[in-house]
Short mmCIF file of C-alpha atoms and ligand atoms in Angstrom, two decimals:
data_model
loop_
_atom_site.label_atom_id
_atom_site.label_comp_id
_atom_site.label_asym_id
_atom_site.label_seq_id
_atom_site.Cartn_x
_atom_site.Cartn_y
_atom_site.Cartn_z
CA TRP A 1 169.20 -1.06 89.56
CA GLY A 2 170.86 1.67 87.54
CA SER A 3 170.63 1.83 83.79
CA GLU A 4 173.17 -0.92 83.03
CA GLY A 5 171.35 -3.38 85.32
CA HIS A 6 167.95 -2.64 83.81
CA ARG A 7 169.33 -2.87 80.27
CA THR A 8 170.88 -6.25 81.08
CA VAL A 9 167.51 -7.50 82.38
CA GLY A 10 165.70 -6.24 79.26
CA ARG A 11 168.20 -7.87 76.97
CA ILE A 12 168.08 -11.24 78.76
CA ALA A 13 164.27 -11.17 78.54
CA GLN A 14 164.42 -10.36 74.83
CA ASN A 15 166.67 -13.41 74.34
CA PHE A 16 163.91 -15.67 75.70
CA LEU A 17 160.93 -14.32 73.75
CA THR A 18 159.31 -16.60 71.21
CA SER A 19 159.32 -15.13 67.72
CA ASP A 20 155.59 -14.42 67.92
CA VAL A 21 155.88 -12.56 71.23
CA SER A 22 159.04 -10.81 70.06
CA ASN A 23 157.05 -9.48 67.09
CA GLN A 24 154.22 -8.29 69.34
CA VAL A 25 156.71 -6.54 71.61
CA ALA A 26 158.35 -4.88 68.60
CA THR A 27 154.96 -3.63 67.41
CA LEU A 28 154.05 -2.30 70.85
CA LEU A 29 157.35 -0.53 71.37
CA GLY A 30 157.79 0.83 67.87
CA PRO A 31 160.71 0.51 65.47
CA SER A 32 163.35 2.33 67.52
CA ASP A 33 162.82 0.55 70.85
CA THR A 34 163.54 -2.82 72.46
CA LEU A 35 163.02 -4.23 75.98
CA GLU A 36 166.61 -3.11 76.64
CA SER A 37 166.06 0.46 75.46
CA VAL A 38 162.77 0.96 77.34
CA SER A 39 163.98 -0.73 80.53
CA THR A 40 165.17 2.60 82.01
CA TRP A 41 162.14 4.65 80.95
CA ALA A 42 160.52 4.43 84.41
CA ASP A 43 163.64 5.93 86.03
CA ILE A 44 163.81 8.71 83.43
CA ILE A 45 160.19 9.83 83.87
CA LYS A 46 159.86 9.46 87.66
CA ARG A 47 161.06 13.01 88.32
CA ASP A 48 158.67 14.54 85.78
CA PRO A 49 155.77 16.16 87.69
CA MET A 50 153.31 14.16 85.62
CA TRP A 51 154.84 10.90 86.83
CA THR A 52 156.10 11.61 90.36
CA TRP A 53 153.40 9.32 91.75
CA SER A 54 155.29 6.42 90.18
CA ALA A 55 158.60 7.01 92.02
CA ARG A 56 157.41 5.18 95.13
CA LEU A 57 156.71 2.05 93.09
CA HIS A 58 160.43 1.32 92.52
CA PHE A 59 161.13 0.13 96.07
CA ILE A 60 159.59 -1.18 99.29
CA ASP A 61 160.76 0.00 102.70
CA THR A 62 160.37 -3.26 104.60
CA GLN A 63 160.85 -3.46 108.36
CA ASP A 64 164.20 -5.17 107.94
CA ASP A 65 166.83 -5.33 110.63
CA PRO A 66 169.80 -7.04 109.00
CA THR A 67 171.52 -9.24 109.87
CA ALA A 68 168.74 -10.56 112.14
CA VAL A 69 165.47 -9.97 110.27
CA CYS A 70 164.87 -9.75 106.50
CA ASN A 71 161.22 -10.30 105.62
CA VAL A 72 158.53 -8.87 103.36
CA ASP A 73 154.92 -9.02 104.51
CA GLU A 74 151.60 -8.80 102.63
CA THR A 75 151.01 -5.20 103.63
CA GLU A 76 154.41 -4.04 102.45
CA ILE A 77 154.05 -5.69 99.03
CA ALA A 78 150.41 -4.66 98.47
CA LEU A 79 151.03 -1.52 96.39
CA LEU A 80 153.59 -3.13 94.09
CA GLU A 81 151.45 -6.25 93.78
CA ALA A 82 148.44 -4.16 92.72
CA THR A 83 150.61 -2.15 90.32
CA ILE A 84 151.96 -5.25 88.61
CA ALA A 85 148.46 -6.76 88.45
CA ASN A 86 147.05 -3.57 86.91
CA TYR A 87 149.75 -3.23 84.28
CA THR A 88 149.45 -6.95 83.50
CA THR A 89 145.73 -6.41 82.83
CA GLN A 90 146.52 -3.40 80.63
CA LEU A 91 149.17 -5.23 78.62
CA ASP A 92 146.93 -8.26 77.99
CA SER A 93 145.63 -7.88 74.42
CA SER A 94 142.19 -9.22 75.34
CA ASN A 95 141.20 -6.35 77.63
CA GLY A 96 140.71 -3.55 75.10
CA PHE A 97 143.45 -1.18 76.22
CA SER A 98 144.90 1.17 73.60
CA SER A 99 148.32 0.52 72.10
CA GLN A 100 149.62 3.55 73.99
CA GLU A 101 148.33 2.18 77.31
CA ARG A 102 149.83 -1.21 76.50
CA ASN A 103 153.14 0.43 75.56
CA ILE A 104 153.33 2.17 78.96
CA ALA A 105 152.30 -0.99 80.81
CA LEU A 106 155.07 -2.96 79.10
CA LYS A 107 157.65 -0.30 79.97
CA PHE A 108 156.66 -0.22 83.67
CA LEU A 109 156.57 -4.02 83.95
CA THR A 110 159.99 -4.33 82.29
CA HIS A 111 161.40 -1.94 84.88
CA PHE A 112 159.68 -3.29 87.99
CA PHE A 113 160.63 -6.90 87.19
CA GLY A 114 164.19 -5.56 87.41
CA ASP A 115 163.95 -3.45 90.56
CA ILE A 116 162.24 -6.21 92.56
CA THR A 117 165.42 -8.32 92.31
CA GLN A 118 167.70 -5.52 93.65
CA PRO A 119 167.92 -6.53 97.33
CA LEU A 120 168.18 -2.94 98.57
CA HIS A 121 164.95 -2.05 96.74
CA VAL A 122 163.13 -4.35 99.16
CA CYS A 123 165.01 -3.25 102.28
CA GLY A 124 163.93 -0.45 104.64
CA LYS A 125 167.22 -0.16 106.51
CA GLU A 126 168.66 3.33 106.02
CA LEU A 127 166.38 4.01 103.03
CA GLY A 128 167.58 0.93 101.21
CA GLY A 129 171.21 1.71 102.05
CA ASN A 130 171.06 5.23 100.58
CA GLN A 131 172.05 6.67 103.97
CA HIS A 132 174.74 4.08 104.59
CA LEU A 133 177.95 5.77 103.49
CA VAL A 134 180.69 3.51 102.14
CA THR A 135 183.93 3.71 100.19
CA PHE A 136 184.16 2.02 96.80
CA ASP A 137 187.33 2.13 94.72
CA GLY A 138 188.61 5.02 96.84
CA ARG A 139 185.48 7.14 96.41
CA SER A 140 182.87 8.06 99.01
CA THR A 141 179.42 6.84 98.02
CA ASN A 142 176.59 4.85 99.56
CA LEU A 143 175.64 1.18 99.70
CA HIS A 144 172.56 1.61 97.51
CA ALA A 145 174.49 3.35 94.74
CA ILE A 146 177.18 0.67 94.51
CA TRP A 147 174.51 -2.04 94.20
CA ASP A 148 172.52 -0.06 91.61
CA THR A 149 175.47 1.05 89.52
CA ASP A 150 179.12 0.85 90.54
CA MET A 151 179.40 -2.90 91.05
CA ILE A 152 177.51 -3.65 87.82
CA ARG A 153 179.79 -1.30 85.89
CA LYS A 154 182.80 -3.10 87.36
CA ARG A 155 181.27 -6.48 86.50
CA LEU A 156 180.70 -5.33 82.90
CA THR A 157 184.43 -4.81 82.42
CA ASP A 158 184.77 -8.62 82.63
CA PHE A 159 182.82 -8.87 79.37
CA SER A 160 184.03 -6.02 77.17
CA SER A 161 186.23 -2.97 77.46
CA SER A 162 183.61 -1.11 75.41
CA PRO A 163 180.67 -0.13 77.64
CA ASP A 164 178.30 -0.29 74.67
CA ASN A 165 179.14 -3.93 73.92
CA ALA A 166 179.45 -5.01 77.53
CA VAL A 167 175.72 -5.12 78.36
CA GLU A 168 175.06 -7.29 75.32
CA ALA A 169 177.93 -9.64 76.20
CA TYR A 170 176.95 -9.84 79.88
CA ALA A 171 173.32 -10.57 78.98
CA ALA A 172 174.44 -13.21 76.49
CA ASN A 173 176.60 -14.84 79.16
CA LEU A 174 173.75 -14.90 81.69
CA THR A 175 171.37 -16.23 79.01
CA ASP A 176 173.79 -19.09 78.30
CA THR A 177 174.11 -19.80 82.01
CA ILE A 178 170.30 -20.11 82.22
CA ASN A 179 170.07 -22.30 79.11
CA SER A 180 172.98 -24.63 79.66
CA GLY A 181 175.14 -23.54 82.60
CA ASN A 182 174.91 -23.29 86.37
CA TYR A 183 171.39 -21.84 86.36
CA LYS A 184 169.92 -24.57 84.14
CA ASP A 185 168.59 -26.66 87.01
CA ILE A 186 167.37 -23.77 89.17
CA SER A 187 165.78 -21.38 86.67
CA SER A 188 162.42 -23.18 86.63
CA GLY A 189 162.08 -22.29 90.32
CA TRP A 190 162.45 -18.59 89.50
CA VAL A 191 159.29 -18.65 87.35
CA SER A 192 157.15 -21.27 89.08
CA CYS A 193 154.53 -18.76 90.22
CA ILE A 194 154.12 -17.47 86.63
CA GLY A 195 152.98 -20.85 85.38
CA ALA A 196 150.52 -21.19 88.27
CA SER A 197 148.16 -18.55 86.87
CA GLN A 198 145.74 -18.68 89.81
CA ASP A 199 148.54 -17.58 92.08
CA ALA A 200 150.12 -15.04 89.73
CA LYS A 201 149.29 -12.27 92.19
CA GLN A 202 151.63 -13.97 94.63
CA CYS A 203 154.64 -13.51 92.37
CA PRO A 204 155.64 -10.06 93.66
CA LEU A 205 155.59 -11.27 97.27
CA GLN A 206 157.60 -14.38 96.44
CA TRP A 207 160.12 -12.42 94.40
CA ALA A 208 160.54 -9.61 96.93
CA THR A 209 160.93 -12.15 99.75
CA ASP A 210 163.57 -13.98 97.72
CA SER A 211 165.51 -10.75 97.11
CA ASP A 212 165.17 -9.56 100.70
CA ALA A 213 166.74 -12.79 101.97
CA LEU A 214 170.03 -11.56 100.52
CA ASN A 215 170.03 -8.52 102.82
CA CYS A 216 170.73 -10.42 106.03
CA GLN A 217 174.12 -11.78 104.98
CA VAL A 218 175.23 -11.10 101.40
CA VAL A 219 174.35 -7.39 101.28
CA TRP A 220 174.82 -6.19 104.87
CA GLY A 221 176.88 -8.83 106.74
CA TYR A 222 180.36 -7.79 105.64
CA VAL A 223 179.43 -4.11 105.46
CA LEU A 224 178.26 -3.92 109.08
CA ALA A 225 181.18 -6.01 110.32
CA ASN A 226 183.83 -4.03 108.39
CA PRO A 227 182.69 -0.41 108.47
CA ASP A 228 185.87 1.19 107.16
CA VAL A 229 186.91 -1.25 104.46
CA ASP A 230 186.79 -0.27 100.76
CA LEU A 231 184.03 -2.43 99.28
CA ASP A 232 185.80 -2.70 95.92
CA GLY A 233 187.80 -5.71 97.15
CA GLU A 234 186.66 -8.73 99.16
CA TYR A 235 183.08 -7.47 99.36
CA TYR A 236 182.73 -6.94 95.61
CA ASN A 237 184.11 -10.44 94.95
CA SER A 238 181.70 -11.95 97.45
CA VAL A 239 178.58 -10.32 95.99
CA VAL A 240 179.22 -10.68 92.23
CA PRO A 241 177.60 -14.14 92.11
CA SER A 242 174.46 -12.64 93.68
CA ILE A 243 174.39 -9.73 91.22
CA ASP A 244 174.62 -12.16 88.30
CA LEU A 245 171.90 -14.33 89.82
CA GLN A 246 169.49 -11.47 90.52
CA LEU A 247 169.80 -9.97 87.03
CA ALA A 248 169.40 -13.43 85.46
CA LYS A 249 166.26 -14.07 87.53
CA ALA A 250 164.70 -10.77 86.52
CA GLY A 251 165.39 -11.27 82.82
CA TYR A 252 164.21 -14.86 82.74
CA ARG A 253 161.05 -13.99 84.67
CA LEU A 254 160.25 -11.10 82.33
CA GLY A 255 160.75 -13.22 79.21
CA THR A 256 158.71 -16.10 80.62
CA PHE A 257 155.96 -13.76 81.79
CA LEU A 258 155.67 -12.01 78.40
CA ASN A 259 155.64 -15.33 76.55
CA GLN A 260 152.77 -16.49 78.75
CA LEU A 261 150.76 -13.24 78.71
CA LEU A 262 151.16 -12.37 75.02
CA GLY A 263 151.63 -15.85 73.60
CA LYS A 264 148.28 -17.28 74.51
CA GLY A 265 147.12 -17.51 70.92
CA GLY A 266 146.45 -13.78 70.53
N1 LIG B 1 168.78 8.56 88.88
C1 LIG B 1 168.70 9.83 88.41
N2 LIG B 1 168.88 10.89 89.28
C2 LIG B 1 169.11 10.63 90.58
C3 LIG B 1 169.17 9.31 91.06
C4 LIG B 1 168.99 8.27 90.16
O1 LIG B 1 168.48 10.05 87.23
N3 LIG B 1 169.29 11.66 91.41
C5 LIG B 1 168.64 7.48 87.91
C6 LIG B 1 169.99 6.93 87.63
C7 LIG B 1 169.86 5.47 87.88
C8 LIG B 1 168.44 5.24 88.29
O2 LIG B 1 167.81 6.50 88.45
O3 LIG B 1 170.11 4.79 86.68
C9 LIG B 1 168.39 4.50 89.58
O4 LIG B 1 167.12 4.64 90.07
P1 LIG B 1 166.85 4.24 91.56
O5 LIG B 1 167.81 5.17 92.25
O6 LIG B 1 165.37 4.51 91.67
O7 LIG B 1 167.19 2.80 91.58
N1 LIG B 2 154.05 4.81 71.67
C1 LIG B 2 153.94 5.55 72.83
N2 LIG B 2 154.95 6.39 73.21
C2 LIG B 2 156.03 6.51 72.41
C3 LIG B 2 156.14 5.78 71.22
C4 LIG B 2 155.13 4.94 70.87
O1 LIG B 2 152.97 5.42 73.55
N3 LIG B 2 157.00 7.37 72.80
C5 LIG B 2 152.97 3.90 71.33
C6 LIG B 2 152.16 4.44 70.21
C7 LIG B 2 151.83 3.24 69.41
C8 LIG B 2 152.81 2.16 69.82
O2 LIG B 2 153.53 2.67 70.93
O3 LIG B 2 150.53 2.81 69.76
C9 LIG B 2 153.74 1.81 68.68
O4 LIG B 2 154.49 2.97 68.36
P1 LIG B 2 154.93 3.33 66.84
O5 LIG B 2 153.90 4.29 66.36
O6 LIG B 2 156.27 3.98 67.07
O7 LIG B 2 155.00 2.04 66.11
N1 LIG B 3 165.35 4.10 97.10
C1 LIG B 3 165.08 2.96 97.84
N2 LIG B 3 164.47 3.07 99.04
C2 LIG B 3 164.15 4.27 99.53
C3 LIG B 3 164.44 5.44 98.80
C4 LIG B 3 165.05 5.32 97.58
O1 LIG B 3 165.37 1.86 97.39
N3 LIG B 3 163.52 4.36 100.71
C5 LIG B 3 166.04 3.95 95.81
C6 LIG B 3 165.41 4.63 94.65
C7 LIG B 3 166.60 4.92 93.82
C8 LIG B 3 167.71 5.20 94.80
O2 LIG B 3 167.30 4.52 96.00
O3 LIG B 3 167.01 3.74 93.14
C9 LIG B 3 167.97 6.67 95.03
O4 LIG B 3 166.76 7.26 95.34
P1 LIG B 3 166.50 8.80 95.04
O5 LIG B 3 166.94 8.96 93.61
O6 LIG B 3 165.04 8.95 95.26
O7 LIG B 3 167.38 9.51 96.01
ZN1 LIG B 4 168.13 1.88 93.21
ZN1 LIG B 5 163.81 1.98 89.34
#
């Protein structure tokens, strides 16, 4: 996701933190930061020579062939799974990592919980759609960019004409939908692997597989069938429910995960 998507995820997660965990997060991040503000840190630093090794962690080039095959296998997820496991260990207060190490672990986890729900970040076709040129709102761009950024920016205009307020309002709307709206009965399924601590290592595979399933129809179906159509119209309308759902999943998972990891009496 682009910055608006990641900020929405961070803000939804923040809405679900218990007061104890919220205080721990505030201490770890420092007085000027929140899960929303640090959610884009991993994208900002990935081009710094010191951090270029981390750029490959934002996506998985699966052997997808939409609309026929959209699957993630154990080998493809292995690096991201190990990364999430390592940063989970570093963030856990019982393992003796410094507050600076824990701060960095929290920032990476906040970001990767977001990117794993962007379907094109778990799709190998045309470098996750980066090479698939499309038209959106009269402009030439690519499929990856409209999923990361353009379609979320358009969605945000439903919530506020001020871009600064829109992320907050969108996150509040998705939070309400999880608590008492259309996601109420399905949200427990999004986090079931987090509760099952023995299987916590399986979460990245489950989540990437869930995201990748969208590639075969929702993401690529219309695009491949209608190569010259501006995606700002019918296509945008057809995918908005999936964008809402994916951002809500990421935020709810992150909040639930932090409550479990940091809230265990420490
Ligand atoms: N980004 C950037 N420079 C680029 C491409 C992307 O700063 N040339 C930033 C803007 C987006 C974010 O990265 O918010 C998206 O990251 P990714 O393209 O890894 O999803
Ligand atoms: N921290 C960090 N990088 C930053 C800001 C803070 O690693 N840019 C770490 C240092 C502290 C913790 O986060 O251990 C809390 O920060 P603060 O000193 O701002 O409360
Ligand atoms: N990306 C991806 N799959 C790839 C290459 C890149 O999902 N095989 C993502 C990372 C960024 C965006 O596409 O979000 C643009 O990548 P870059 O900024 O590296 O061009
Ligand atoms: Zn991207
Ligand atoms: Zn990223």
